[in-house]
Amino acid sequence: MHYRFWAFIAQALTGRRRVYLDSNATTPPSRKVRQAMARAAKYCWGNPSAAYAEGKKSAQLIEKARRQVAQAINAHEHEVYFASSATEWNNALLKTLYHNSAQPRRKIISTRAEHSSVSRSLAYLAAHGADIAYCPIDRHGHIILAELGQLIDSSTLLVCCALANNETGAVQPMAEISKLAKTHGALLMSDCVQALGKIDVDVKALGLDYAVFSAHKLYGPKGAAALYAKITSPLEAFIHGGGQEEGIRAGTEAVPNIAGMGRACSNAKRLAGRAAKTELLKNELARKLMEIEPAIKFNSPSANCLPNTINITFPGTKSTELMLMLDYYGIAVSAGSACGAQPGKTSHVLSAIGLSDAEAASTLRISLSSTTSRADISYLCKKLEAYLKQARS
Ligand SMILES: Cc1ncc(COP(=O)(O)O)c(C=O)c1O
């Protein structure tokens, strides 16, 4: 409501409307998050490692945020560790787990559709001799469980698979994956960055050993991320120094960012509770787009998908042109994942689900936010319809 009010005022004053439909790239920090961060910056500036009052105040705020993250994902607070980004955790966890593994468990199983912070860490490990196996996925990015069953064995150290894909929105059958991993004594790590705040994430019910979360995907700040590591699962230090974060990730803590992450996570369940409304809007968008251009191809699955994410190929168009045209009219969408977007380079996720280079270059990802309205969807469709009509004529 607050957001819509100010969007309305901004539009009235400038004559320009902004419709933000790229929530999988990032989200704006909510008012409550900004307030929590401002309070932390003002009152909790003491070094959290100091034993006097100023330090203790900062340390207490960090512990509060740790409890807030733990509650959001059904973990114990001793199982939550902070760092600066999910990229940092994905790198650190994969590399330390592999470097500290011993024969016979040296194999890591993953998919070709992971975020680049996972896929490039795996490529790095492969270049250093690791045995990385890629489990096939289907047309929409879901892991093929029967294939995983074939790959996994007593040499498997780790299965690594995102709970929800950032480009297609495919949500993996994680509890099933966990059963397979446990049967063979393998560890299970999941990049849950896109899931928290969009769907329920219960690390215990999903049977995870490790999970990674990033604050800026759920209306928190950039520069804060959390790792869940099950109390009984191995975890090694990767930044050595002053002993912060149980010595796992040393360095003086970014107290305002961590406080902002805690505040954002305390709202995660409420956000996920709005999923049904968001999904209705997404389905309405899909219906309208089909009417406008029956040749479009949906790359997101119709079931087991994030409620806010839709990935669509518009044959015969260039997604960069579509994106720029929409931006001109005040609409933000993605022509590929923001983190991996490199001009002229096909998204590895779209290639992994079988799209040709030409199809991938005609593909948009639209990711709704908790404030997206029906008017926003109509506005987007109107602009796309006009563009496609003109392109065909
Ligand atoms: C699935 C996934 N994992 C990891 C990341 C990286 O998160 P961060 O920006 O905190 O490094 C992203 C960012 O887009 C993501 O979508």
Short mmCIF file of C-alpha atoms and ligand atoms in Angstrom, two decimals:
data_model
loop_
_atom_site.label_atom_id
_atom_site.label_comp_id
_atom_site.label_asym_id
_atom_site.label_seq_id
_atom_site.Cartn_x
_atom_site.Cartn_y
_atom_site.Cartn_z
CA MET A 1 0.00 0.00 0.00
CA HIS A 2 2.76 2.35 1.08
CA TYR A 3 4.78 1.48 -2.06
CA ARG A 4 1.78 1.93 -4.34
CA PHE A 5 0.96 5.30 -2.80
CA TRP A 6 4.44 6.66 -3.47
CA ALA A 7 4.56 5.08 -6.93
CA PHE A 8 1.30 6.90 -7.68
CA ILE A 9 2.70 10.23 -6.40
CA ALA A 10 5.94 9.76 -8.40
CA GLN A 11 3.94 9.02 -11.53
CA ALA A 12 1.70 12.04 -11.00
CA LEU A 13 4.69 14.35 -10.52
CA THR A 14 6.94 13.03 -13.26
CA GLY A 15 4.40 11.57 -15.64
CA ARG A 16 6.49 8.38 -15.60
CA ARG A 17 5.30 5.12 -14.25
CA ARG A 18 7.66 2.41 -12.92
CA VAL A 19 6.57 -1.21 -12.73
CA TYR A 20 9.23 -3.43 -11.19
CA LEU A 21 8.97 -7.03 -12.41
CA ASP A 22 12.48 -8.31 -11.71
CA SER A 23 12.20 -9.44 -8.10
CA ASN A 24 14.40 -12.49 -8.69
CA ALA A 25 17.28 -10.09 -9.39
CA THR A 26 16.73 -8.10 -6.21
CA THR A 27 14.03 -6.47 -4.11
CA PRO A 28 13.92 -3.03 -2.47
CA PRO A 29 14.58 -3.06 1.30
CA SER A 30 11.24 -2.71 3.09
CA ARG A 31 10.51 0.27 5.35
CA LYS A 32 10.85 -1.89 8.48
CA VAL A 33 14.19 -3.23 7.23
CA ARG A 34 15.46 0.28 6.56
CA GLN A 35 14.34 1.39 10.02
CA ALA A 36 16.05 -1.60 11.68
CA MET A 37 19.25 -0.85 9.75
CA ALA A 38 19.17 2.85 10.60
CA ARG A 39 18.70 2.03 14.32
CA ALA A 40 21.57 -0.47 14.15
CA ALA A 41 23.86 2.06 12.48
CA LYS A 42 23.01 4.72 15.06
CA TYR A 43 22.94 2.75 18.29
CA CYS A 44 24.89 -0.47 17.64
CA TRP A 45 28.19 0.80 16.27
CA GLY A 46 30.33 -0.89 18.93
CA ASN A 47 32.60 -3.74 17.88
CA PRO A 48 30.54 -6.89 18.58
CA SER A 49 33.70 -8.65 19.84
CA ALA A 50 34.29 -6.06 22.58
CA ALA A 51 33.38 -7.11 26.12
CA TYR A 52 32.08 -3.68 27.25
CA ALA A 53 28.55 -2.27 26.86
CA GLU A 54 28.87 -0.83 23.32
CA GLY A 55 30.19 -4.12 22.00
CA LYS A 56 27.63 -6.23 23.85
CA LYS A 57 24.80 -4.16 22.38
CA SER A 58 26.03 -4.92 18.86
CA ALA A 59 26.59 -8.60 19.67
CA GLN A 60 23.06 -8.87 21.06
CA LEU A 61 21.62 -7.43 17.87
CA ILE A 62 23.51 -9.99 15.79
CA GLU A 63 22.17 -12.79 17.98
CA LYS A 64 18.64 -11.43 17.60
CA ALA A 65 19.05 -11.50 13.81
CA ARG A 66 20.41 -15.05 14.02
CA ARG A 67 17.26 -16.12 15.91
CA GLN A 68 15.07 -14.36 13.32
CA VAL A 69 16.77 -16.22 10.45
CA ALA A 70 16.61 -19.52 12.37
CA GLN A 71 12.87 -19.10 13.03
CA ALA A 72 12.18 -18.33 9.37
CA ILE A 73 13.72 -21.62 8.22
CA ASN A 74 12.97 -23.86 11.26
CA ALA A 75 16.60 -24.17 12.32
CA HIS A 76 18.37 -23.77 15.64
CA GLU A 77 20.18 -20.44 16.07
CA HIS A 78 23.51 -22.27 16.51
CA GLU A 79 23.06 -23.55 12.98
CA VAL A 80 23.04 -20.08 11.34
CA TYR A 81 26.18 -18.22 10.18
CA PHE A 82 26.39 -14.80 8.54
CA ALA A 83 28.52 -13.60 5.62
CA SER A 84 28.28 -10.86 3.00
CA SER A 85 26.57 -12.69 0.14
CA ALA A 86 25.15 -16.00 -0.96
CA THR A 87 27.90 -16.07 -3.57
CA GLU A 88 30.40 -16.10 -0.70
CA TRP A 89 28.65 -18.98 1.06
CA ASN A 90 28.23 -21.07 -2.10
CA ASN A 91 31.94 -20.66 -2.90
CA ALA A 92 33.12 -21.24 0.65
CA LEU A 93 30.99 -24.27 1.34
CA LEU A 94 31.72 -26.12 -1.89
CA LYS A 95 35.45 -25.48 -1.71
CA THR A 96 35.94 -26.27 2.00
CA LEU A 97 33.79 -29.40 1.84
CA TYR A 98 35.73 -30.70 -1.14
CA HIS A 99 39.17 -29.77 0.21
CA ASN A 100 38.44 -31.45 3.54
CA SER A 101 36.93 -34.59 2.04
CA ALA A 102 38.79 -37.86 2.05
CA GLN A 103 38.68 -41.01 -0.05
CA PRO A 104 36.38 -42.70 -0.92
CA ARG A 105 33.91 -39.76 -0.81
CA ARG A 106 35.16 -37.27 -3.41
CA LYS A 107 32.26 -37.01 -5.89
CA ILE A 108 29.92 -33.99 -6.05
CA ILE A 109 26.60 -34.28 -7.90
CA SER A 110 24.87 -31.14 -9.11
CA THR A 111 22.86 -29.88 -12.11
CA ARG A 112 23.70 -27.68 -15.12
CA ALA A 113 21.08 -25.13 -14.03
CA GLU A 114 22.68 -23.88 -10.81
CA HIS A 115 23.41 -20.21 -10.15
CA SER A 116 26.84 -19.13 -11.42
CA SER A 117 28.19 -18.88 -7.85
CA VAL A 118 27.67 -22.66 -7.67
CA SER A 119 28.42 -23.60 -11.27
CA ARG A 120 31.66 -21.62 -11.39
CA SER A 121 32.80 -22.97 -8.02
CA LEU A 122 32.18 -26.47 -9.36
CA ALA A 123 34.08 -25.67 -12.57
CA TYR A 124 36.97 -24.43 -10.41
CA LEU A 125 36.95 -27.65 -8.39
CA ALA A 126 36.77 -29.74 -11.57
CA ALA A 127 39.82 -27.89 -12.92
CA HIS A 128 41.58 -28.93 -9.70
CA GLY A 129 40.76 -32.59 -10.15
CA ALA A 130 37.33 -32.96 -8.51
CA ASP A 131 34.86 -35.52 -9.84
CA ILE A 132 31.76 -33.45 -10.61
CA ALA A 133 28.74 -35.28 -12.03
CA TYR A 134 25.77 -33.42 -13.51
CA CYS A 135 22.34 -34.94 -13.05
CA PRO A 136 20.03 -34.46 -16.07
CA ILE A 137 17.07 -32.09 -15.67
CA ASP A 138 13.83 -31.95 -17.65
CA ARG A 139 12.53 -29.32 -20.08
CA HIS A 140 11.52 -26.99 -17.21
CA GLY A 141 14.55 -27.53 -14.97
CA HIS A 142 13.29 -30.22 -12.59
CA ILE A 143 15.87 -32.79 -11.61
CA ILE A 144 15.17 -36.30 -12.94
CA LEU A 145 15.12 -38.39 -9.76
CA ALA A 146 15.70 -41.71 -11.56
CA GLU A 147 18.89 -40.28 -13.08
CA LEU A 148 20.02 -39.04 -9.67
CA GLY A 149 19.42 -42.55 -8.34
CA GLN A 150 21.79 -43.88 -11.02
CA LEU A 151 24.53 -41.33 -10.31
CA ILE A 152 24.60 -41.40 -6.54
CA ASP A 153 26.74 -44.02 -4.82
CA SER A 154 29.07 -44.62 -1.89
CA SER A 155 31.72 -42.33 -3.43
CA THR A 156 29.35 -39.33 -3.32
CA LEU A 157 30.42 -36.63 -0.90
CA LEU A 158 27.73 -34.09 -1.69
CA VAL A 159 24.56 -33.48 -3.68
CA CYS A 160 24.19 -29.78 -4.49
CA CYS A 161 20.93 -28.50 -5.97
CA ALA A 162 19.09 -25.18 -5.66
CA LEU A 163 15.65 -25.43 -4.08
CA ALA A 164 14.24 -22.98 -6.66
CA ASN A 165 15.79 -21.97 -9.95
CA ASN A 166 16.38 -18.24 -10.41
CA GLU A 167 15.46 -18.20 -14.12
CA THR A 168 12.67 -20.75 -14.60
CA GLY A 169 11.37 -20.82 -11.01
CA ALA A 170 11.40 -24.66 -10.98
CA VAL A 171 11.10 -25.91 -7.39
CA GLN A 172 12.95 -29.18 -6.84
CA PRO A 173 11.56 -32.24 -5.02
CA MET A 174 14.11 -31.64 -2.24
CA ALA A 175 12.69 -34.08 0.31
CA GLU A 176 12.99 -36.86 -2.32
CA ILE A 177 16.51 -35.76 -3.22
CA SER A 178 17.35 -35.82 0.49
CA LYS A 179 16.07 -39.40 0.86
CA LEU A 180 18.34 -40.52 -1.98
CA ALA A 181 21.34 -38.64 -0.54
CA LYS A 182 20.80 -40.09 2.94
CA THR A 183 20.42 -43.64 1.61
CA HIS A 184 23.95 -43.36 0.25
CA GLY A 185 25.42 -41.41 3.19
CA ALA A 186 25.96 -38.26 1.09
CA LEU A 187 25.58 -34.68 2.34
CA LEU A 188 22.95 -32.38 0.79
CA MET A 189 23.45 -28.67 0.13
CA SER A 190 20.78 -26.40 -1.35
CA ASP A 191 21.00 -22.84 -2.59
CA CYS A 192 17.69 -21.56 -1.20
CA VAL A 193 18.26 -17.95 -2.21
CA GLN A 194 15.22 -17.72 -4.51
CA ALA A 195 12.91 -19.73 -2.28
CA LEU A 196 12.84 -17.85 1.03
CA GLY A 197 9.99 -15.33 1.15
CA LYS A 198 8.30 -16.92 -1.88
CA ILE A 199 7.55 -20.42 -0.60
CA ASP A 200 7.84 -22.07 2.84
CA VAL A 201 11.40 -23.18 3.58
CA ASP A 202 11.74 -25.69 6.42
CA VAL A 203 15.31 -26.98 6.38
CA LYS A 204 14.44 -29.91 8.67
CA ALA A 205 11.42 -31.07 6.64
CA LEU A 206 13.50 -30.78 3.46
CA GLY A 207 16.26 -32.90 5.02
CA LEU A 208 19.07 -30.44 4.24
CA ASP A 209 22.58 -30.46 5.67
CA TYR A 210 23.34 -26.99 4.31
CA ALA A 211 21.22 -24.15 2.92
CA VAL A 212 22.19 -20.70 1.67
CA PHE A 213 20.06 -17.53 1.87
CA SER A 214 20.52 -13.94 0.68
CA ALA A 215 18.82 -10.95 2.35
CA HIS A 216 18.34 -8.82 -0.75
CA LYS A 217 16.00 -11.34 -2.38
CA LEU A 218 13.38 -10.88 0.33
CA TYR A 219 13.26 -7.14 0.91
CA GLY A 220 16.44 -7.09 2.99
CA PRO A 221 19.74 -5.29 2.30
CA LYS A 222 22.52 -6.21 -0.10
CA GLY A 223 25.63 -7.35 1.75
CA ALA A 224 24.10 -9.92 4.11
CA ALA A 225 23.60 -13.64 3.66
CA ALA A 226 23.18 -16.66 5.89
CA LEU A 227 24.29 -20.26 5.86
CA TYR A 228 22.31 -22.96 7.60
CA ALA A 229 24.61 -25.83 8.57
CA LYS A 230 22.99 -28.74 10.41
CA ILE A 231 24.62 -29.07 13.83
CA THR A 232 25.93 -32.57 13.03
CA SER A 233 27.22 -31.73 9.51
CA PRO A 234 30.90 -30.89 8.96
CA LEU A 235 31.83 -27.21 8.62
CA GLU A 236 35.32 -25.80 8.22
CA ALA A 237 36.67 -22.27 8.63
CA PHE A 238 37.29 -20.46 5.36
CA ILE A 239 38.24 -16.96 6.47
CA HIS A 240 40.69 -17.06 9.33
CA GLY A 241 41.04 -14.12 11.67
CA GLY A 242 39.38 -12.77 14.79
CA GLY A 243 37.16 -15.79 15.42
CA GLN A 244 33.80 -14.20 14.53
CA GLU A 245 30.96 -16.52 13.43
CA GLU A 246 32.44 -19.35 15.52
CA GLY A 247 35.71 -18.90 13.65
CA ILE A 248 34.09 -20.13 10.39
CA ARG A 249 33.97 -16.70 8.74
CA ALA A 250 36.14 -14.18 10.56
CA GLY A 251 35.90 -10.43 10.09
CA THR A 252 34.10 -7.71 12.03
CA GLU A 253 30.41 -8.15 11.39
CA ALA A 254 28.36 -5.73 9.23
CA VAL A 255 25.90 -5.11 12.07
CA PRO A 256 23.32 -2.96 10.19
CA ASN A 257 23.22 -5.41 7.26
CA ILE A 258 22.80 -8.38 9.59
CA ALA A 259 20.08 -6.57 11.53
CA GLY A 260 18.35 -5.84 8.21
CA MET A 261 18.56 -9.48 7.20
CA GLY A 262 17.05 -10.57 10.52
CA ARG A 263 14.16 -8.12 10.09
CA ALA A 264 13.57 -9.26 6.51
CA CYS A 265 13.55 -12.92 7.56
CA SER A 266 11.04 -12.23 10.34
CA ASN A 267 8.64 -11.34 7.51
CA ALA A 268 9.46 -14.37 5.33
CA LYS A 269 6.47 -16.50 6.34
CA ARG A 270 4.05 -13.60 5.84
CA LEU A 271 5.52 -12.96 2.39
CA ALA A 272 5.25 -16.62 1.43
CA GLY A 273 1.64 -16.50 2.68
CA ARG A 274 0.85 -14.08 -0.16
CA ALA A 275 1.96 -16.63 -2.74
CA ALA A 276 -1.55 -17.59 -3.81
CA LYS A 277 -2.39 -13.98 -4.74
CA THR A 278 0.89 -13.58 -6.63
CA GLU A 279 0.32 -16.85 -8.47
CA LEU A 280 -3.14 -15.73 -9.59
CA LEU A 281 -1.57 -12.62 -11.12
CA LYS A 282 1.13 -14.69 -12.77
CA ASN A 283 -1.47 -17.02 -14.27
CA GLU A 284 -3.47 -14.05 -15.50
CA LEU A 285 -0.30 -12.73 -17.15
CA ALA A 286 0.32 -16.10 -18.83
CA ARG A 287 -3.27 -16.21 -20.13
CA LYS A 288 -3.11 -12.68 -21.52
CA LEU A 289 0.26 -13.29 -23.19
CA MET A 290 -1.09 -16.43 -24.87
CA GLU A 291 -3.95 -14.37 -26.28
CA ILE A 292 -1.55 -11.71 -27.53
CA GLU A 293 0.96 -14.12 -29.06
CA PRO A 294 -0.08 -17.81 -29.26
CA ALA A 295 3.42 -18.77 -30.51
CA ILE A 296 5.09 -17.98 -27.17
CA LYS A 297 6.78 -20.79 -25.27
CA PHE A 298 6.67 -21.09 -21.48
CA ASN A 299 9.93 -22.27 -19.99
CA SER A 300 8.66 -22.24 -16.41
CA PRO A 301 6.90 -25.38 -15.18
CA SER A 302 3.12 -25.20 -14.66
CA ALA A 303 3.46 -27.07 -11.33
CA ASN A 304 6.19 -27.00 -8.67
CA CYS A 305 7.25 -23.50 -9.64
CA LEU A 306 7.87 -20.29 -7.69
CA PRO A 307 4.57 -18.38 -7.53
CA ASN A 308 6.14 -15.16 -8.85
CA THR A 309 8.33 -16.42 -11.72
CA ILE A 310 7.53 -16.86 -15.38
CA ASN A 311 10.08 -17.40 -18.13
CA ILE A 312 8.84 -16.95 -21.67
CA THR A 313 10.30 -17.21 -25.18
CA PHE A 314 8.86 -14.77 -27.74
CA PRO A 315 9.91 -16.37 -31.06
CA GLY A 316 11.30 -13.97 -33.64
CA THR A 317 12.09 -11.19 -31.14
CA LYS A 318 15.26 -10.07 -29.39
CA SER A 319 14.86 -10.10 -25.63
CA THR A 320 17.37 -7.25 -25.15
CA GLU A 321 15.21 -5.07 -27.44
CA LEU A 322 12.06 -6.11 -25.60
CA MET A 323 13.71 -5.33 -22.29
CA LEU A 324 14.87 -1.87 -23.44
CA MET A 325 11.48 -1.09 -24.97
CA LEU A 326 9.75 -2.03 -21.70
CA ASP A 327 12.27 -0.02 -19.69
CA TYR A 328 11.44 3.00 -21.85
CA TYR A 329 7.81 2.62 -20.73
CA GLY A 330 8.87 2.23 -17.10
CA ILE A 331 8.76 -1.57 -16.81
CA ALA A 332 11.71 -3.58 -15.46
CA VAL A 333 12.06 -7.22 -16.57
CA SER A 334 15.09 -9.42 -17.15
CA ALA A 335 16.50 -10.64 -20.45
CA GLY A 336 18.48 -13.34 -18.64
CA SER A 337 19.54 -13.69 -15.02
CA ALA A 338 21.02 -10.42 -13.71
CA CYS A 339 24.00 -12.09 -12.03
CA GLY A 340 24.98 -14.07 -15.10
CA ALA A 341 23.93 -11.58 -17.76
CA GLN A 342 26.83 -11.12 -20.16
CA PRO A 343 26.11 -9.46 -23.48
CA GLY A 344 25.97 -11.99 -26.30
CA LYS A 345 26.30 -15.00 -24.01
CA THR A 346 23.51 -17.58 -23.79
CA SER A 347 22.23 -18.24 -20.29
CA HIS A 348 23.60 -21.60 -19.13
CA VAL A 349 20.26 -22.31 -17.44
CA LEU A 350 18.29 -21.84 -20.67
CA SER A 351 20.81 -24.02 -22.53
CA ALA A 352 20.49 -26.66 -19.80
CA ILE A 353 16.73 -26.90 -20.30
CA GLY A 354 17.22 -27.35 -24.04
CA LEU A 355 16.71 -23.89 -25.56
CA SER A 356 18.72 -23.07 -28.66
CA ASP A 357 20.86 -19.90 -28.67
CA ALA A 358 18.22 -18.18 -30.83
CA GLU A 359 15.41 -19.17 -28.44
CA ALA A 360 17.42 -18.07 -25.41
CA ALA A 361 18.05 -14.70 -27.09
CA SER A 362 14.26 -14.26 -27.40
CA THR A 363 13.49 -15.03 -23.78
CA LEU A 364 12.33 -12.84 -20.91
CA ARG A 365 12.12 -13.60 -17.21
CA ILE A 366 9.32 -11.79 -15.45
CA SER A 367 9.38 -12.03 -11.66
CA LEU A 368 6.52 -10.44 -9.74
CA SER A 369 6.87 -8.77 -6.35
CA SER A 370 4.62 -8.70 -3.31
CA THR A 371 3.25 -5.33 -4.48
CA THR A 372 2.55 -6.22 -8.13
CA SER A 373 -1.03 -5.31 -9.05
CA ARG A 374 -3.47 -6.30 -11.81
CA ALA A 375 -2.98 -2.83 -13.25
CA ASP A 376 0.76 -3.53 -13.52
CA ILE A 377 0.09 -6.77 -15.42
CA SER A 378 -2.36 -5.04 -17.78
CA TYR A 379 0.13 -2.24 -18.42
CA LEU A 380 2.89 -4.74 -19.25
CA CYS A 381 0.60 -6.68 -21.61
CA LYS A 382 -0.53 -3.49 -23.35
CA LYS A 383 3.06 -2.48 -24.08
CA LEU A 384 4.08 -5.96 -25.22
CA GLU A 385 1.01 -6.27 -27.45
CA ALA A 386 1.69 -2.93 -29.15
CA TYR A 387 5.34 -3.84 -29.74
CA LEU A 388 4.61 -7.32 -31.12
CA LYS A 389 1.87 -5.96 -33.39
CA GLN A 390 4.21 -3.37 -34.81
CA ALA A 391 7.03 -5.94 -35.21
CA ARG A 392 4.70 -8.24 -37.19
CA SER A 393 3.42 -5.49 -39.52
C1 LIG B 1 19.82 -18.83 -6.91
C2 LIG B 1 20.82 -17.79 -6.53
N1 LIG B 1 21.89 -18.13 -5.79
C3 LIG B 1 22.81 -17.23 -5.43
C4 LIG B 1 22.69 -15.91 -5.78
C5 LIG B 1 23.76 -14.94 -5.35
O1 LIG B 1 23.30 -14.19 -4.25
P1 LIG B 1 24.12 -12.90 -3.78
O2 LIG B 1 23.64 -11.77 -4.60
O3 LIG B 1 23.75 -12.76 -2.31
O4 LIG B 1 25.55 -13.19 -3.95
C6 LIG B 1 21.61 -15.49 -6.55
C7 LIG B 1 21.49 -14.10 -7.03
O5 LIG B 1 20.81 -13.81 -7.99
C8 LIG B 1 20.63 -16.46 -6.92
O6 LIG B 1 19.58 -16.13 -7.67
#
